[in-house]
């Protein structure tokens, strides 16, 4: 399905939007397939809302389905629509709750935008297949599909039921170029790279191991991939050079002798047996790295014979002391502290009794109003879409994170338009542990994002 764009009749685009945003709106209006690449804070939501409002006003679209992260569904789209006079007439509904409640929202056939979080993508396409009643689909934070996954597998068979397809992201290649296959397929229905990822890999990559688990770009692979995308990708010019300075700092922590020795022994043997608990055997790289990260952080989950978590073993408090000292050095200045594991959150809540978790109702608004000094954040739950730039300019990562995409997106919650102060980010790194490897790997992944933009 496709449509032939006509000259835009509506005059709803406000003068408040800048020239780059206006150009992006025109692109979405006049093309039925677009990957919109725009830096965090560049106005992707209002760009897409305006384009959709115009397309609906001119009779091109009636109902648009938007997939987005949960927090973005809850706190961004409807609020953004109400903020602009020209989009207040667009009905924006969040489809959530029980299956029966979700089905009731989908059954309402009136014009507008329906929001679904990514976790419900598989449910939607399993339930409705092509008979869903939507003529447009927009995927907010398209890079969420870079690994494929259950939602993508259910969606791919029905993507051709939409006549207007848009994917938006600020980090299309934050990890590598392999994930572009799924992102592009969701927008172009497999036209450019075909139906099979294995053929995509063999065309633009070469295997780096015997089992073909890992692939690297052929010498001309990136150039050929980007040549295929030249008519699909539209980039909003980067504005980050206009922002206050961003300073990244590593805050090094040396583990006490006994915990460090225990860590190194576990690293060598892959087995840790404490206080009669069942030995924790790391039988693959993912499990191994997770255990090492927990130990470097200071605690580790213990499991029973069935793999169920039964206890938390505390190894050291070195990072707790370091984070406490960092926060104290800021005086009363607001700071965001990220955590990855639940036991890190529990320790941070003990360290900072007055801290507020972003998951608490109204925490986002209270932070931006300057009413919170220490905000505790799990990056997976808020690394896309949310605006935290008005409440402060300091951030501490309790532990490094493997994903460059999540790191970039998390930092962009405060380092974005509206921020008026220099931003400082500390990553607390345990010396001579996996923390140092994670920092190095993430730094290496940044080259893919730079290469992607250099070839546009």
Coordinates of C-alpha atoms in Angstrom, one line a residue:
X1 CA 0.0 0.0 0.0
X2 CA 1.2 3.5 -0.7
X3 CA -0.3 6.9 -1.4
X4 CA 0.6 9.8 -3.7
X5 CA 1.3 12.8 -1.5
X6 CA -0.6 16.0 -2.5
X7 CA 0.4 19.6 -1.7
X8 CA -0.2 20.3 2.0
X9 CA -3.5 22.2 2.4
X10 CA -3.6 22.7 6.2
X11 CA -1.7 25.6 7.8
X12 CA -1.3 24.1 11.2
X13 CA 2.5 24.3 11.5
X14 CA 3.3 27.0 14.0
X15 CA 5.9 29.7 13.7
X16 CA 7.4 28.5 16.9
X17 CA 8.9 25.5 15.1
X18 CA 12.3 26.2 13.6
X19 CA 13.4 25.8 10.0
X20 CA 14.9 22.3 10.5
X21 CA 11.7 21.1 12.2
X22 CA 9.5 22.5 9.5
X23 CA 11.6 20.7 6.9
X24 CA 11.3 17.4 8.7
X25 CA 7.5 17.9 8.9
X26 CA 7.4 18.3 5.2
X27 CA 9.5 15.1 4.7
X28 CA 7.0 13.1 6.8
X29 CA 4.1 14.6 5.1
X30 CA 5.3 13.9 1.6
X31 CA 6.8 10.4 2.0
X32 CA 5.1 7.2 3.1
X33 CA 8.3 5.7 4.4
X34 CA 10.9 7.5 6.5
X35 CA 13.5 6.8 9.1
X36 CA 13.8 10.1 10.9
X37 CA 17.2 10.5 12.6
X38 CA 17.3 13.3 15.1
X39 CA 19.3 14.1 18.1
X40 CA 17.8 13.8 21.5
X41 CA 15.8 16.9 22.3
X42 CA 15.5 18.1 18.7
X43 CA 11.7 17.9 18.7
X44 CA 11.0 14.5 17.1
X45 CA 7.6 14.2 18.9
X46 CA 6.3 17.6 17.9
X47 CA 7.6 17.0 14.3
X48 CA 5.7 13.8 14.0
X49 CA 2.6 15.1 15.8
X50 CA 2.5 18.1 13.4
X51 CA 2.9 15.9 10.3
X52 CA 0.2 13.5 11.5
X53 CA -2.1 16.4 12.3
X54 CA -1.6 17.7 8.8
X55 CA -2.1 14.3 7.1
X56 CA -5.3 13.7 9.1
X57 CA -6.6 17.2 8.3
X58 CA -6.0 16.7 4.6
X59 CA -7.6 13.2 4.6
X60 CA -4.5 11.2 3.9
X61 CA -4.5 9.4 7.3
X62 CA -7.2 8.6 9.7
X63 CA -5.7 6.4 12.5
X64 CA -2.0 6.1 13.4
X65 CA -0.6 3.5 15.7
X66 CA 2.5 4.6 17.7
X67 CA 4.8 2.2 19.5
X68 CA 7.0 3.8 22.1
X69 CA 8.7 3.0 25.4
X70 CA 6.3 2.8 28.3
X71 CA 7.5 6.0 30.0
X72 CA 7.2 7.9 26.7
X73 CA 3.7 6.6 26.2
X74 CA 2.8 7.7 29.7
X75 CA 4.5 11.1 29.9
X76 CA 5.4 12.4 26.5
X77 CA 3.0 12.1 23.6
X78 CA -0.3 13.3 25.1
X79 CA 1.5 16.0 27.0
X80 CA 3.3 17.2 23.9
X81 CA 0.1 17.2 21.9
X82 CA -1.6 19.4 24.5
X83 CA 1.3 21.8 24.6
X84 CA 0.9 23.0 21.0
X85 CA -2.2 24.8 19.9
X86 CA -2.1 23.2 16.4
X87 CA -2.0 19.6 17.8
X88 CA -4.5 19.9 20.6
X89 CA -7.3 18.7 18.3
X90 CA -5.5 15.4 17.7
X91 CA -7.0 12.6 19.9
X92 CA -4.1 10.8 21.6
X93 CA -5.0 7.6 23.5
X94 CA -2.7 5.3 25.5
X95 CA -3.8 1.7 25.0
X96 CA -2.8 -0.2 28.1
X97 CA -4.2 -2.3 31.0
X98 CA -5.7 -5.8 30.6
X99 CA -6.2 -7.4 27.2
X100 CA -9.9 -6.5 27.5
X101 CA -9.1 -2.9 28.2
X102 CA -6.7 -2.7 25.3
X103 CA -9.2 -4.3 22.9
X104 CA -11.8 -1.7 23.9
X105 CA -9.4 1.1 23.0
X106 CA -8.5 -0.5 19.6
X107 CA -12.2 -1.0 18.9
X108 CA -12.9 2.7 19.1
X109 CA -12.7 3.6 15.4
X110 CA -12.5 7.4 15.7
X111 CA -9.6 9.3 14.1
X112 CA -6.5 9.9 16.1
X113 CA -3.3 8.4 17.5
X114 CA -3.2 5.3 19.6
X115 CA -0.1 4.6 21.8
X116 CA 1.1 1.1 22.6
X117 CA 4.3 0.4 24.6
X118 CA 6.8 -2.0 22.9
X119 CA 5.9 -4.8 25.3
X120 CA 2.5 -5.0 23.7
X121 CA 3.7 -5.2 20.1
X122 CA 3.5 -9.0 20.0
X123 CA 0.1 -9.0 21.5
X124 CA -1.3 -6.4 19.0
X125 CA -0.1 -8.2 15.9
X126 CA -1.1 -11.7 17.3
X127 CA -4.6 -10.4 18.1
X128 CA -5.3 -8.2 15.0
X129 CA -2.8 -9.3 12.3
X130 CA -3.8 -7.1 9.3
X131 CA -7.3 -6.3 10.5
X132 CA -6.4 -3.5 12.9
X133 CA -8.0 -0.4 11.4
X134 CA -4.9 1.7 11.3
X135 CA -3.5 3.2 8.1
X136 CA -0.3 4.6 9.6
X137 CA 2.3 3.2 12.0
X138 CA 5.1 5.2 13.8
X139 CA 7.8 3.6 15.8
X140 CA 9.2 6.0 18.4
X141 CA 12.8 5.0 19.3
X142 CA 13.2 2.7 16.4
X143 CA 16.5 1.5 17.8
X144 CA 14.5 -0.6 20.3
X145 CA 14.1 -3.0 17.4
X146 CA 17.8 -3.4 16.7
X147 CA 17.9 -6.9 18.1
X148 CA 14.6 -8.1 16.5
X149 CA 12.8 -9.9 19.3
X150 CA 9.3 -11.3 19.7
X151 CA 7.5 -8.1 18.9
X152 CA 9.3 -7.6 15.7
X153 CA 8.7 -11.2 14.6
X154 CA 5.0 -10.8 15.1
X155 CA 5.0 -7.4 13.4
X156 CA 7.0 -8.1 10.3
X157 CA 4.4 -10.3 8.6
X158 CA 1.8 -7.5 8.9
X159 CA 3.9 -4.4 8.3
X160 CA 2.6 -4.1 4.7
X161 CA -0.9 -3.4 6.1
X162 CA 0.1 0.2 6.8
X163 CA 0.4 2.8 4.0
X164 CA 2.4 5.3 6.1
X165 CA 5.4 4.1 8.0
X166 CA 7.8 6.1 10.1
X167 CA 10.6 5.2 12.5
X168 CA 12.3 7.8 14.7
X169 CA 15.6 7.5 16.5
X170 CA 18.5 9.5 17.7
X171 CA 20.9 6.5 17.8
X172 CA 20.3 4.1 14.8
X173 CA 23.8 2.6 14.9
X174 CA 24.8 3.2 18.5
X175 CA 25.9 -0.5 18.9
X176 CA 26.7 -1.7 15.4
X177 CA 25.4 -1.8 11.8
X178 CA 23.9 -5.3 12.1
X179 CA 20.8 -4.0 14.0
X180 CA 19.9 -1.8 11.0
X181 CA 18.4 -4.8 9.3
X182 CA 15.4 -4.9 11.7
X183 CA 15.0 -1.2 11.9
X184 CA 14.9 -0.7 8.2
X185 CA 12.6 -3.7 7.7
X186 CA 10.0 -2.2 10.0
X187 CA 9.8 0.9 7.8
X188 CA 10.5 -0.3 4.2
X189 CA 8.8 -3.8 4.5
X190 CA 12.1 -5.6 3.5
X191 CA 12.5 -3.8 0.2
X192 CA 16.2 -2.7 0.6
X193 CA 17.8 -5.6 2.5
X194 CA 15.4 -8.4 1.8
X195 CA 13.6 -10.8 4.0
X196 CA 16.5 -12.7 5.7
X197 CA 19.1 -11.3 8.1
X198 CA 21.5 -14.1 7.3
X199 CA 21.7 -12.9 3.6
X200 CA 22.0 -9.3 4.8
X201 CA 25.0 -10.3 6.9
X202 CA 26.7 -12.3 4.1
X203 CA 26.2 -9.3 1.7
X204 CA 27.8 -6.6 3.9
X205 CA 29.7 -8.4 6.6
X206 CA 32.1 -11.3 7.2
X207 CA 32.1 -13.8 10.1
X208 CA 34.9 -13.4 12.7
X209 CA 34.5 -16.8 14.3
X210 CA 33.9 -20.4 13.2
X211 CA 30.3 -20.6 14.4
X212 CA 29.4 -17.3 12.7
X213 CA 28.1 -15.7 15.9
X214 CA 30.1 -12.5 15.4
X215 CA 30.3 -10.4 12.2
X216 CA 32.4 -7.5 11.1
X217 CA 31.7 -5.0 8.3
X218 CA 33.4 -5.7 4.9
X219 CA 35.7 -2.9 3.8
X220 CA 33.0 -1.4 1.7
X221 CA 30.1 -2.7 3.8
X222 CA 29.1 0.5 5.5
X223 CA 29.2 2.5 2.3
X224 CA 27.0 0.1 0.5
X225 CA 24.5 -0.1 3.4
X226 CA 24.2 3.7 3.6
X227 CA 23.9 4.0 -0.2
X228 CA 20.8 1.7 0.1
X229 CA 19.4 4.0 2.8
X230 CA 20.0 7.4 1.1
X231 CA 16.3 7.8 0.1
X232 CA 14.9 6.4 3.3
X233 CA 16.8 8.2 6.1
X234 CA 16.1 11.8 6.8
X235 CA 18.4 13.6 9.3
X236 CA 17.5 16.6 11.3
X237 CA 20.7 18.7 11.6
X238 CA 22.6 18.1 14.9
X239 CA 22.3 21.0 17.4
X240 CA 24.6 19.6 20.1
X241 CA 27.3 22.2 19.3
X242 CA 24.9 24.8 20.6
X243 CA 24.5 23.1 24.0
X244 CA 26.5 23.8 27.2
X245 CA 29.6 21.7 27.5
X246 CA 29.4 18.0 28.4
X247 CA 32.2 16.5 30.5
X248 CA 32.6 12.8 31.0
X249 CA 34.6 11.6 34.0
X250 CA 35.7 8.2 35.3
X251 CA 35.6 8.0 39.1
X252 CA 38.0 5.2 39.9
X253 CA 37.4 3.0 42.9
X254 CA 40.0 0.5 44.3
X255 CA 38.4 -2.6 45.9
X256 CA 39.7 -3.7 49.3
X257 CA 42.2 -6.6 49.2
X258 CA 39.9 -9.4 50.3
X259 CA 37.0 -8.5 47.9
X260 CA 39.4 -8.0 45.1
X261 CA 41.1 -11.3 45.6
X262 CA 37.6 -13.0 45.7
X263 CA 36.7 -11.3 42.5
X264 CA 39.8 -12.4 40.7
X265 CA 39.4 -16.0 41.9
X266 CA 35.8 -16.0 40.6
X267 CA 37.0 -14.5 37.3
X268 CA 39.5 -17.4 36.9
X269 CA 37.3 -20.3 38.0
X270 CA 33.8 -19.1 37.0
X271 CA 32.6 -20.7 40.3
X272 CA 31.8 -19.1 43.6
X273 CA 30.5 -21.0 46.6
X274 CA 29.7 -19.0 49.7
X275 CA 28.1 -20.0 53.0
X276 CA 26.8 -23.4 51.7
X277 CA 24.8 -21.9 48.8
X278 CA 24.6 -23.7 45.5
X279 CA 27.7 -22.9 43.4
X280 CA 27.1 -20.1 40.9
X281 CA 28.5 -21.4 37.6
X282 CA 28.8 -19.0 34.7
X283 CA 28.3 -21.3 31.8
X284 CA 28.2 -18.6 29.1
X285 CA 29.6 -15.1 28.6
X286 CA 26.4 -13.3 29.4
X287 CA 26.0 -15.0 32.8
X288 CA 29.7 -14.6 33.5
X289 CA 29.7 -10.9 32.8
X290 CA 26.6 -10.3 34.8
X291 CA 28.1 -12.0 37.9
X292 CA 31.3 -10.1 37.5
X293 CA 29.4 -6.8 37.2
X294 CA 27.5 -7.5 40.3
X295 CA 30.7 -8.4 42.2
X296 CA 32.4 -5.2 41.0
X297 CA 29.3 -3.3 42.1
X298 CA 29.5 -4.7 45.6
X299 CA 26.8 -7.4 45.8
X300 CA 25.8 -10.5 44.0
X301 CA 22.5 -12.5 43.8
X302 CA 22.6 -16.0 45.1
X303 CA 20.4 -18.7 43.5
X304 CA 19.0 -22.1 44.5
X305 CA 19.2 -25.3 42.4
X306 CA 16.2 -24.0 40.3
X307 CA 17.9 -20.8 39.4
X308 CA 15.6 -18.7 41.7
X309 CA 17.2 -15.8 43.6
X310 CA 17.3 -16.6 47.3
X311 CA 19.7 -14.1 48.8
X312 CA 22.0 -11.2 48.1
X313 CA 25.7 -11.7 49.1
X314 CA 27.4 -8.4 50.0
X315 CA 31.0 -8.2 49.0
X316 CA 32.1 -4.6 49.6
X317 CA 30.9 -1.1 50.0
X318 CA 33.6 0.7 48.0
X319 CA 31.2 2.1 45.4
X320 CA 28.7 3.1 48.0
X321 CA 31.4 5.2 49.8
X322 CA 32.5 6.7 46.4
X323 CA 29.0 7.7 45.4
X324 CA 28.3 9.2 48.8
X325 CA 31.4 11.3 48.6
X326 CA 30.6 12.5 45.1
X327 CA 27.1 13.5 46.1
X328 CA 28.4 15.2 49.2
X329 CA 30.9 17.2 47.1
X330 CA 28.0 18.7 45.2
X331 CA 26.5 20.3 48.3
X332 CA 22.9 20.9 47.7
X333 CA 23.2 20.7 43.9
X334 CA 20.7 18.2 42.4
X335 CA 22.1 15.0 40.9
X336 CA 20.7 12.0 39.1
X337 CA 22.2 8.6 40.2
X338 CA 21.6 5.6 38.0
X339 CA 21.4 2.0 39.1
X340 CA 21.2 -1.3 37.2
X341 CA 20.5 -4.0 39.7
X342 CA 17.9 -4.0 42.4
X343 CA 20.5 -4.5 45.1
X344 CA 22.2 -1.3 43.9
X345 CA 18.9 0.6 44.3
X346 CA 18.4 -0.8 47.8
X347 CA 21.9 0.4 48.8
X348 CA 21.3 3.8 47.3
X349 CA 18.1 4.2 49.1
X350 CA 19.9 3.4 52.3
X351 CA 22.7 5.9 51.5
X352 CA 20.2 8.6 50.6
X353 CA 17.1 8.3 52.7
X354 CA 15.5 11.4 51.1
X355 CA 16.2 10.3 47.5
X356 CA 13.3 9.9 45.1
X357 CA 12.9 7.1 42.5
X358 CA 11.8 8.3 39.1
X359 CA 9.2 5.5 39.1
X360 CA 7.3 7.3 41.8
X361 CA 4.2 9.2 40.6
X362 CA 5.0 12.8 39.7
X363 CA 8.8 12.4 40.2
X364 CA 9.6 13.7 36.7
X365 CA 7.7 17.0 37.3
X366 CA 9.1 17.4 40.9
X367 CA 12.7 17.0 39.6
X368 CA 12.2 19.5 36.8
X369 CA 10.6 21.9 39.4
X370 CA 13.8 21.7 41.5
X371 CA 12.2 19.9 44.4
X372 CA 14.4 16.8 44.4
X373 CA 18.1 16.7 45.2
X374 CA 18.9 13.0 44.5
X375 CA 16.9 11.3 41.8
X376 CA 17.4 7.5 41.4
X377 CA 16.9 6.2 37.9
X378 CA 17.1 2.8 36.2
X379 CA 18.3 3.8 32.7
X380 CA 16.3 1.0 31.0
X381 CA 13.1 2.6 32.2
X382 CA 13.7 6.2 31.2
X383 CA 16.6 6.3 28.7
X384 CA 14.3 7.4 25.8
X385 CA 12.0 10.4 25.5
X386 CA 11.9 11.9 29.0
X387 CA 13.0 15.5 29.7
X388 CA 15.0 15.9 32.9
X389 CA 17.1 18.9 31.8
X390 CA 15.3 21.5 33.9
X391 CA 16.1 19.9 37.3
X392 CA 19.8 19.6 37.2
X393 CA 23.0 19.0 35.2
X394 CA 24.9 16.4 37.2
X395 CA 24.7 12.6 36.7
X396 CA 26.4 9.6 38.3
X397 CA 26.4 6.1 36.9
X398 CA 26.8 3.7 39.9
X399 CA 28.0 1.1 37.4
X400 CA 29.1 1.2 33.7
X401 CA 26.5 -0.1 31.2
X402 CA 27.3 -2.3 28.2
X403 CA 24.9 -0.5 25.8
X404 CA 26.2 2.6 24.2
X405 CA 22.6 3.3 23.1
X406 CA 21.4 3.4 26.7
X407 CA 24.3 5.4 27.9
X408 CA 23.8 8.1 25.1
X409 CA 20.1 8.2 25.6
X410 CA 20.4 8.4 29.4
X411 CA 22.8 11.3 29.2
X412 CA 20.5 13.0 26.7
X413 CA 17.8 13.3 29.4
X414 CA 19.8 16.2 30.8
X415 CA 22.1 17.2 28.0
X416 CA 19.5 18.5 25.6
X417 CA 17.7 21.7 24.5
X418 CA 16.6 23.7 27.6
X419 CA 19.7 22.8 29.6
X420 CA 21.4 26.1 30.6
X421 CA 24.4 24.8 32.6
X422 CA 27.4 22.6 31.7
X423 CA 26.7 18.9 32.2
X424 CA 29.0 16.6 34.2
X425 CA 28.7 12.8 34.1
X426 CA 30.6 10.5 36.4
X427 CA 31.0 6.8 35.7
X428 CA 32.0 4.9 38.9
X429 CA 34.6 2.3 37.8
X430 CA 36.0 -0.4 40.0
X431 CA 39.7 -0.7 39.1
X432 CA 41.0 -4.0 37.7
X433 CA 37.5 -5.4 37.1
X434 CA 35.0 -5.9 34.3
X435 CA 34.0 -2.2 34.7
X436 CA 37.1 -1.1 32.8
X437 CA 36.3 -3.6 30.0
X438 CA 32.8 -2.2 29.7
X439 CA 34.0 1.4 29.5
X440 CA 36.5 0.4 26.7
X441 CA 33.9 -1.6 24.7
X442 CA 31.3 1.3 24.9
X443 CA 34.0 3.7 23.7
X444 CA 34.6 1.4 20.7
X445 CA 30.9 1.2 19.8
X446 CA 30.7 5.0 19.4
X447 CA 32.6 4.6 16.1
X448 CA 29.6 3.0 14.5
X449 CA 27.3 6.0 15.2
X450 CA 30.0 8.4 13.9
X451 CA 30.4 6.3 10.8
X452 CA 26.7 6.2 10.2
X453 CA 26.4 10.0 10.2
X454 CA 29.5 10.6 8.2
X455 CA 28.1 8.5 5.3
X456 CA 24.7 10.2 5.2

